[in-house]
Short mmCIF file of C-alpha atoms (C1' of nucleotides) in Angstrom, two decimals:
data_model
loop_
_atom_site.label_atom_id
_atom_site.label_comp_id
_atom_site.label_asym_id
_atom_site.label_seq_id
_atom_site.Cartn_x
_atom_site.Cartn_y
_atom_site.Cartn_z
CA UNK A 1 -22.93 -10.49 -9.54
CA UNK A 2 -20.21 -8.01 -9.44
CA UNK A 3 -19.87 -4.32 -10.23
CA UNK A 4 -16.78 -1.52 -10.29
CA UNK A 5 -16.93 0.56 -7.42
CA UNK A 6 -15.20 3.98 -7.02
CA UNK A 7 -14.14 5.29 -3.72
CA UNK A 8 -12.10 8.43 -3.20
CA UNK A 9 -8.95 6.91 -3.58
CA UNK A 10 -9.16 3.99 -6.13
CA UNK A 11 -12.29 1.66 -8.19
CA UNK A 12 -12.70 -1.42 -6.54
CA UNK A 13 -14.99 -4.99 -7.45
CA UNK A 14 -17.32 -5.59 -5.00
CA UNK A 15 -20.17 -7.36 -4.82
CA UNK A 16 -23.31 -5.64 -4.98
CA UNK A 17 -26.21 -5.47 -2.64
CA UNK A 18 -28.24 -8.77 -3.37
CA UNK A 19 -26.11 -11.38 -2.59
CA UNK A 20 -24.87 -11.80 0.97
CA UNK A 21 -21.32 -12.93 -0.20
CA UNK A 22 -18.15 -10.97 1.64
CA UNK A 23 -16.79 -7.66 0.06
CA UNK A 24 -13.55 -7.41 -0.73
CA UNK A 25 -11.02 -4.66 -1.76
CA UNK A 26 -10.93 -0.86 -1.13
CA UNK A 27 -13.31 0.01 1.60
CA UNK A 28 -15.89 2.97 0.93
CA UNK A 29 -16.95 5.78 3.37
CA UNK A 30 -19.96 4.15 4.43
CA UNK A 31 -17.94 1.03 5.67
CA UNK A 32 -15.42 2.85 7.31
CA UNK A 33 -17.90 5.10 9.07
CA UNK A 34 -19.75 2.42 9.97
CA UNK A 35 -16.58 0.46 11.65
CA UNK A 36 -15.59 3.93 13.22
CA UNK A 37 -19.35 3.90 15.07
CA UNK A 38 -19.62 0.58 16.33
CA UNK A 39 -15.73 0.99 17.85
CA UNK A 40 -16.58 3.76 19.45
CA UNK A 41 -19.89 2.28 21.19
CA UNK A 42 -18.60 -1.55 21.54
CA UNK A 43 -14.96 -1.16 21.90
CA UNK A 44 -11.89 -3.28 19.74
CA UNK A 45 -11.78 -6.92 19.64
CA UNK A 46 -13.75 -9.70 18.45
CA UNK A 47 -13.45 -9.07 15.41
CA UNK A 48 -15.61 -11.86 14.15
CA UNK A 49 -18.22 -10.71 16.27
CA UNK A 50 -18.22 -7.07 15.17
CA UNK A 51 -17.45 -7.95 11.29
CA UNK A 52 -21.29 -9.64 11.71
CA UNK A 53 -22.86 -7.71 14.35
CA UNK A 54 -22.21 -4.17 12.50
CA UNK A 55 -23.25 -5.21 9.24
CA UNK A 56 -20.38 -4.89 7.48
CA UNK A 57 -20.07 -8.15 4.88
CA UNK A 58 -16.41 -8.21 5.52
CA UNK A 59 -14.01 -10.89 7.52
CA UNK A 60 -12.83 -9.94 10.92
CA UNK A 61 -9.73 -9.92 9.91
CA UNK A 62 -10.53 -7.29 7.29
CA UNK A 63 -12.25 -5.63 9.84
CA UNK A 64 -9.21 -5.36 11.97
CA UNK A 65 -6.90 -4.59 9.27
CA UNK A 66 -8.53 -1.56 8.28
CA UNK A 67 -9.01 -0.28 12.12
CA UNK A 68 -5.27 -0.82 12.75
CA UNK A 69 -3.54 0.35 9.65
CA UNK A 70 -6.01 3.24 9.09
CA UNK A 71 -8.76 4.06 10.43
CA UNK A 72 -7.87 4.40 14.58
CA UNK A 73 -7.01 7.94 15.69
CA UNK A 74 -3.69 8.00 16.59
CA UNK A 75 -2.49 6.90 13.70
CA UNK A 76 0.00 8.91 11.91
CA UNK A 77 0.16 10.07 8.66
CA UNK A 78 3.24 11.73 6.13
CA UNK A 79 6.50 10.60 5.29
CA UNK A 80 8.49 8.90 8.18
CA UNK A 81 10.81 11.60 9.76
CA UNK A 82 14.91 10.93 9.30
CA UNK A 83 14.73 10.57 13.09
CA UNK A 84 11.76 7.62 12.28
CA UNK A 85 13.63 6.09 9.65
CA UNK A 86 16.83 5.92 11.77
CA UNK A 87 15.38 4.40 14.40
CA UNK A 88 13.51 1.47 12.02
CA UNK A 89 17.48 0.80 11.04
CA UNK A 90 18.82 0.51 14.55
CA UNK A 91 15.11 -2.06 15.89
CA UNK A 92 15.70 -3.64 12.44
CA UNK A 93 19.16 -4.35 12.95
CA UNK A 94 18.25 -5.50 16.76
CA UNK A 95 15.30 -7.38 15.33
CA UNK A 96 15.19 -8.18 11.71
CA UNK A 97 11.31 -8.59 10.19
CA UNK A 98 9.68 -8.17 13.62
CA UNK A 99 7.25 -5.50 12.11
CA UNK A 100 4.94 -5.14 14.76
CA UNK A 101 7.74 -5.06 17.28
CA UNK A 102 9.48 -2.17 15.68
CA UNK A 103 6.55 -0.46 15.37
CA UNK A 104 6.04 -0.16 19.01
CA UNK A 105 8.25 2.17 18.99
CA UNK A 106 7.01 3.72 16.87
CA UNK A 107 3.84 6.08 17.90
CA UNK A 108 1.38 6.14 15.55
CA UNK A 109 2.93 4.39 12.82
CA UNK A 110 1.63 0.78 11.91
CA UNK A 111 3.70 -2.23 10.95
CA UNK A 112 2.38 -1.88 7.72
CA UNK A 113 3.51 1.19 7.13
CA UNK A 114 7.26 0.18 8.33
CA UNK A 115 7.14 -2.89 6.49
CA UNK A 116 6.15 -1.01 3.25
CA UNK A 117 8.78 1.60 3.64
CA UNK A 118 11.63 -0.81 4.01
CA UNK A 119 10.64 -3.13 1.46
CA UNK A 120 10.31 -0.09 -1.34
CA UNK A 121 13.69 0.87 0.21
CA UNK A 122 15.38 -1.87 0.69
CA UNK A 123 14.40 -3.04 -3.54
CA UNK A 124 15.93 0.53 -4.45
CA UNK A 125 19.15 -1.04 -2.33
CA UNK A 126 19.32 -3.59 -3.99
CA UNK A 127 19.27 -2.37 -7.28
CA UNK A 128 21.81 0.21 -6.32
CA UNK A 129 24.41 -2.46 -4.69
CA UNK A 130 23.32 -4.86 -8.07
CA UNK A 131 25.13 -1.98 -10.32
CA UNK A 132 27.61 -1.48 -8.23
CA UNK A 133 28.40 -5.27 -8.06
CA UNK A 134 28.34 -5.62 -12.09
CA UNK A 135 30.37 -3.16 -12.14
CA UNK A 136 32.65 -4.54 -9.40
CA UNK A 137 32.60 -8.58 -11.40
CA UNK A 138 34.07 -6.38 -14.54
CA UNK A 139 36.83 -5.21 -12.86
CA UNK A 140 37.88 -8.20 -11.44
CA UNK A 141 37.23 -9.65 -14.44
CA UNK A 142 40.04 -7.63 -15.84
CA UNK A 143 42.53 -8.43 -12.97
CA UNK A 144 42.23 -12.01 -13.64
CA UNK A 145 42.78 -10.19 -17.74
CA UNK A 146 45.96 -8.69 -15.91
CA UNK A 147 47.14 -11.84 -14.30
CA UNK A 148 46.89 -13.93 -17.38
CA UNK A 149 48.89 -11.15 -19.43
CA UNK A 150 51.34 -11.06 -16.61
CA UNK A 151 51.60 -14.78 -16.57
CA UNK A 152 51.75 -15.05 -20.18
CA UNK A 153 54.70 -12.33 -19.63
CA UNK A 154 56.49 -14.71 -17.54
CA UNK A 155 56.64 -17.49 -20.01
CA UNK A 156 57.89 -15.72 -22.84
CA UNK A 157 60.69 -14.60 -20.46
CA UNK A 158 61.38 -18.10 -20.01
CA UNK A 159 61.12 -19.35 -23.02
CA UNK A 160 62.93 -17.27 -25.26
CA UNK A 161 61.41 -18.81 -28.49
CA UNK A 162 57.79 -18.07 -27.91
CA UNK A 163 56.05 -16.04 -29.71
CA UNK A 164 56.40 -12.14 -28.86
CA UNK A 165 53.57 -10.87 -26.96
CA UNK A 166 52.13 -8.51 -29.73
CA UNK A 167 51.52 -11.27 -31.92
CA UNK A 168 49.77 -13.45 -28.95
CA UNK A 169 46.49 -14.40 -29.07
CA UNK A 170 46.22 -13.27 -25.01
CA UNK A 171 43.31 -15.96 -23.45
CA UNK A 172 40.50 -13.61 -21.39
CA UNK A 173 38.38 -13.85 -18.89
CA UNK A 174 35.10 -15.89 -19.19
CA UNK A 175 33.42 -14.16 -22.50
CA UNK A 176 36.31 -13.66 -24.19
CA UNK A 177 36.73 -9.86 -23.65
CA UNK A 178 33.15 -8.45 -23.26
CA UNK A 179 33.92 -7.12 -19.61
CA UNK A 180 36.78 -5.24 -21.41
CA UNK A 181 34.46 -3.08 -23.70
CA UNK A 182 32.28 -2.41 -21.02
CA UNK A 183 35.15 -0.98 -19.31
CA UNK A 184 35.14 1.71 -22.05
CA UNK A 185 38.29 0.07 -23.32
CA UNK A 186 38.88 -0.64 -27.24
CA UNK A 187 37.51 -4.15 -28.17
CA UNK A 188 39.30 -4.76 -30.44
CA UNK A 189 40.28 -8.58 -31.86
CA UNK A 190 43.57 -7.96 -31.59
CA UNK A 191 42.55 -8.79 -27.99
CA UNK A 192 45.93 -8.06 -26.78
CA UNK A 193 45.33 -3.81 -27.41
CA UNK A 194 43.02 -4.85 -24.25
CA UNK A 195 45.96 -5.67 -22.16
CA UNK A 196 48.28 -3.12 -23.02
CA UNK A 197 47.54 -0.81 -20.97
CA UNK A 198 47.36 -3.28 -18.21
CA UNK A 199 50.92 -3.99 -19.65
CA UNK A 200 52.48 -0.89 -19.27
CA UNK A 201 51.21 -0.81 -15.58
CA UNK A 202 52.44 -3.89 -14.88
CA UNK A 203 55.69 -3.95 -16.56
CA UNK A 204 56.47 -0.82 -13.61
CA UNK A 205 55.02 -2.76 -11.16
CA UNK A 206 57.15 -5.69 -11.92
CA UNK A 207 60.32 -3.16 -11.39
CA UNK A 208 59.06 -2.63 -8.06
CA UNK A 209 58.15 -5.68 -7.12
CA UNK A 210 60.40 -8.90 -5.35
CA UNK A 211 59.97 -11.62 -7.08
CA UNK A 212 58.00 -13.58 -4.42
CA UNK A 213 55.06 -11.01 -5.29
CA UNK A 214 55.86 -11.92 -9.24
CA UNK A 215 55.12 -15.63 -9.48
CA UNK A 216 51.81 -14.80 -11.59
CA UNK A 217 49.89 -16.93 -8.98
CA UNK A 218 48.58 -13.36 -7.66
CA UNK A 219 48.54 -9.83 -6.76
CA UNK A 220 49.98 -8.51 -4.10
CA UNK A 221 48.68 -5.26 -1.85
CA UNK A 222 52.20 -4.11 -2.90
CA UNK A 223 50.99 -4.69 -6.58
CA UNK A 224 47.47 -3.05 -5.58
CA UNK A 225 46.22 -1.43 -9.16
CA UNK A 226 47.09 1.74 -10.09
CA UNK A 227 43.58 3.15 -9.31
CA UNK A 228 42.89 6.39 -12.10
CA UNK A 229 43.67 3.85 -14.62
CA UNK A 230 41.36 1.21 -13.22
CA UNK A 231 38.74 4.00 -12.83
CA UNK A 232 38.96 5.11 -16.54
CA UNK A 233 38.55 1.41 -17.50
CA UNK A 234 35.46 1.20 -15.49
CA UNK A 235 34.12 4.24 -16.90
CA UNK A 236 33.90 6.49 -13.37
CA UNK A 237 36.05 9.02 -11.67
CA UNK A 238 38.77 7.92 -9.37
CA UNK A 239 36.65 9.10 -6.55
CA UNK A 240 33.86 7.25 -7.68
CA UNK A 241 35.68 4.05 -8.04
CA UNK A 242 37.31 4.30 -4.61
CA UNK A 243 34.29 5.20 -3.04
CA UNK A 244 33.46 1.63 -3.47
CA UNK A 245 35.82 0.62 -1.35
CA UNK A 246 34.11 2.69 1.39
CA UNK A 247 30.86 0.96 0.88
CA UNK A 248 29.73 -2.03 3.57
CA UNK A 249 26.47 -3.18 2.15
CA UNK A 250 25.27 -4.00 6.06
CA UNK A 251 26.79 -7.35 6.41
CA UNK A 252 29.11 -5.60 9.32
CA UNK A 253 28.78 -2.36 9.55
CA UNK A 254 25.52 -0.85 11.28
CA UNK A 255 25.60 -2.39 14.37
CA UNK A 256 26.69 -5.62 13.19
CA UNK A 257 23.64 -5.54 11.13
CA UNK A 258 22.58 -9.38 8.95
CA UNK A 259 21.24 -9.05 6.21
CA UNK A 260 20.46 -12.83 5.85
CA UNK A 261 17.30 -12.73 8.01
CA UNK A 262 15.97 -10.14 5.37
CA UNK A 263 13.04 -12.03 2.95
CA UNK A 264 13.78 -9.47 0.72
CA UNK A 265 16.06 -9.29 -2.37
CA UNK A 266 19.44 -9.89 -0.26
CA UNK A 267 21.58 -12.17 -2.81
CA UNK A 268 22.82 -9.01 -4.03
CA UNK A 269 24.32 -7.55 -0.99
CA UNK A 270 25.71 -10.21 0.11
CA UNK A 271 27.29 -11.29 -3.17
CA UNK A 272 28.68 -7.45 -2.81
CA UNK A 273 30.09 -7.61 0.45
CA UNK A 274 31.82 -10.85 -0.34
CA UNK A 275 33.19 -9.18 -3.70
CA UNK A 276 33.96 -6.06 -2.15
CA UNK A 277 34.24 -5.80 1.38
CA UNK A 278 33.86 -2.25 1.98
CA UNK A 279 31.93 0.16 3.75
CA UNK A 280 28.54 2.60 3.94
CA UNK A 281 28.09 4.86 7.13
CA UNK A 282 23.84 5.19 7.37
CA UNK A 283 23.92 8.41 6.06
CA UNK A 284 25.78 7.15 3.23
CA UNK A 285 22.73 4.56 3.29
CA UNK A 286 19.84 6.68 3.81
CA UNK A 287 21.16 9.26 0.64
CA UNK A 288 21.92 6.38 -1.29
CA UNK A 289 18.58 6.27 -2.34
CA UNK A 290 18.69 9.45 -4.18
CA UNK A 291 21.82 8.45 -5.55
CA UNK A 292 20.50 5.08 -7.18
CA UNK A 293 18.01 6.27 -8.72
CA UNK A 294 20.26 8.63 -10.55
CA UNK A 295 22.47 5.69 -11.30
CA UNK A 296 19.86 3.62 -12.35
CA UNK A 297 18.53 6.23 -14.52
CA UNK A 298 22.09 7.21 -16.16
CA UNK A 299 23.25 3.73 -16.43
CA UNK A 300 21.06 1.38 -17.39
"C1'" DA B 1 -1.17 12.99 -26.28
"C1'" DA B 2 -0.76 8.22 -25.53
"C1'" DT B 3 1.63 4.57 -23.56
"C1'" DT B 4 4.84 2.45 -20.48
"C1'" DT B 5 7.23 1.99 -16.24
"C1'" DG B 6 8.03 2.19 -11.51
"C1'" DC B 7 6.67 3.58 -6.86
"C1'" DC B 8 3.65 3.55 -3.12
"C1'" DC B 9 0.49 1.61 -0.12
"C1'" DA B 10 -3.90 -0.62 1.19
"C1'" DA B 11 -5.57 -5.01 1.43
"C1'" DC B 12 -5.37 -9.98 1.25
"C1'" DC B 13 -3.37 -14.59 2.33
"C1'" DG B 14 -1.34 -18.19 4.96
"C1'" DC B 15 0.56 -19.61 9.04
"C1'" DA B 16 1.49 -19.85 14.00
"C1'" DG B 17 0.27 -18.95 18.62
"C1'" DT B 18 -3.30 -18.53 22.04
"C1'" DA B 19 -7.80 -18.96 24.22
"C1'" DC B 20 -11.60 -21.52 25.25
"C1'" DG B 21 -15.07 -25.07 25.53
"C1'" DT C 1 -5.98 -33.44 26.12
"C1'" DC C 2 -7.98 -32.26 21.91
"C1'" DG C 3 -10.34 -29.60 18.53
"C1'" DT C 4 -11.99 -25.29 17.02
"C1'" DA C 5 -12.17 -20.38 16.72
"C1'" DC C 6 -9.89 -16.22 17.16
"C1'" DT C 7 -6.07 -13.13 16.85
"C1'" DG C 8 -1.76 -11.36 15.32
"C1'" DC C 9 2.09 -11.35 12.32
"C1'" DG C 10 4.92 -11.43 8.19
"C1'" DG C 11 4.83 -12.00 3.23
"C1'" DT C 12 2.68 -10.95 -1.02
"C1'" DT C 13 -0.43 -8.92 -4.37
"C1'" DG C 14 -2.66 -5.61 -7.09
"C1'" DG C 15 -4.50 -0.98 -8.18
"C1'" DG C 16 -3.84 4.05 -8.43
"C1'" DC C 17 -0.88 7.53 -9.66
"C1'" DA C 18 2.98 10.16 -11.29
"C1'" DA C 19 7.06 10.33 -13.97
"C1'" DA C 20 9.35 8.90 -17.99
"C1'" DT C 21 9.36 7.70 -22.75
#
DNA sequence: AATTTGCCCAACCGCAGTACG
DNA sequence: TCGTACTGCGGTTGGGCAAAT
């Protein structure tokens, strides 16, 4: 037979008094006062031994559980300091998921505790780099847009009879010209509006530019985008777009911190780095949190 | 005011290592 | 040496709560 149980901080299922089968879930005062007693007159350990001897119809391992992550004295409570989360950065970057190791050094803090924090962190991260790295796709996207345009340039050059670019049905990138839009630009179907202002950059760049750098195959750093138009296509500030160039999601930055030994939702920065390439400093990290959700919550 | 969504965290689960008979 | 029990660790789940809608 089961029944709802309310302790102070949340109802639980239990199991009521009559049958001997193990409880499970929230623990009440009476359990956790009686754990606290028999500790302090038999000691830690065994935890098989006490979970039967003091009456308590749980495992040992609940038993345990409960005295390490909340019950025993020294244990800390509050938000981890800056100094506190630092530190869980620099033994996590020394020695990825080791929990318990980390919290070692960690007085009065439990693994738990460390392994919660990063994980609720380390998900806002993620979401954060994920927007960043949509973002990122669209814009190379529309490079490749540029290239194509430029290419298609090049062979009506050649070819003196094709058809003038205006009247060109220009090919685009993968979804035929949704990445444009979100850019902010005019989708139009007279996809080739898209390009122009591409165009115009380009045409200047192609005055500046030898013609090794011009063979359509790529673009040069000499032929690096002019940036405050790339921003307004992307829908942010100039700042805001550069700044993305100053963003390492981990991979190297951080004491040469991995992300690969991380169980947690990693695709994303490591897509990221390998898109971007670019740098965070940890405070950059540690106020990015603030900053993502204010992203999340304006963007999407 | 009601409902939904997301965050936080306590607790559980499964596995591996160790101790012991 | 082997089997079993115990312990510890890392990963995952689920409920409460507050903010957002």
């Amino acid at each position: 037979m089961r029944l709802a149980m309310s302790t102070p901080s949340k109802s639980i299922i239990c199991y009521s008094e009559e049958d001997n089968e193990l409880r499970r879930g929230s623990w009440s005062v009476e359990e956790d006062n009686l754990l606290i007693n028999y500790i302090a007159n038999h000691g830690e350990g065994r935890w098989n031994l006490l979970a039967i001897s003091s009456g308590l119809r749980r495992t040992g391992k609940s038993c345990r559980l409960r005295w390490l992550n909340y019950l025993k004295p020294d244990i800390k409570r509050g938000n981890l300091t800056s100094e506190e989360q630092l530190l869980i950065f620099e033994l996590h970057s020394k020695w990825g998921n080791r929990w318990s190791k980390i919290a070692q050094q960690l007085p009065g803090r439990t693994d738990n505790e460390i392994k919660n924090y990063w994980r609720t962190r380390i998900q806002k991260q993620a979401r954060y780099v994920k927007f960043e790295t949509q973002r990122t796709t669209r814009f190379l996207e529309f490079v490749k847009g540029l290239q194509t345009t430029r290419y298609l340039l090049k062979a009506q050059e050649s070819s003196p009879s094709a058809k003038s670019l205006q009247d060109q049905e220009i090919p685009l990138p993968s979804d035929g010209g949704s990445h444009y839009s979100s850019f902010g630009i005019g989708a139009t179907p007279k996809t080739q509006i898209t390009c122009q202002g591409g165009l115009s950059h380009l045409n200047q760049h192609e005055q500046n530019s030898d013609s090794v750098h011009n063979n359509g195959s790529s673009i040069s750093n000499s032929e690096s985008v002019n940036m405050q138009n790339m921003s307004q296509h992307l829908g942010c500030t100039t700042n805001q777009f550069q700044a993305l160039d100053n963003y390492d999601f981990g991979i190297c930055s951080y004491d040469c911190y991995n992300l690969d030994n991380n169980a947690y939702d990693m695709d994303s920065f490591n897509l990221t780095a390998t898109v971007i390439g670019c740098q965070i400093s940890e405070t950059k990290w540690l106020n990015m949190e603030s900053e993502c959700s204010t992203r999340n919550n304006d963007e999407f």
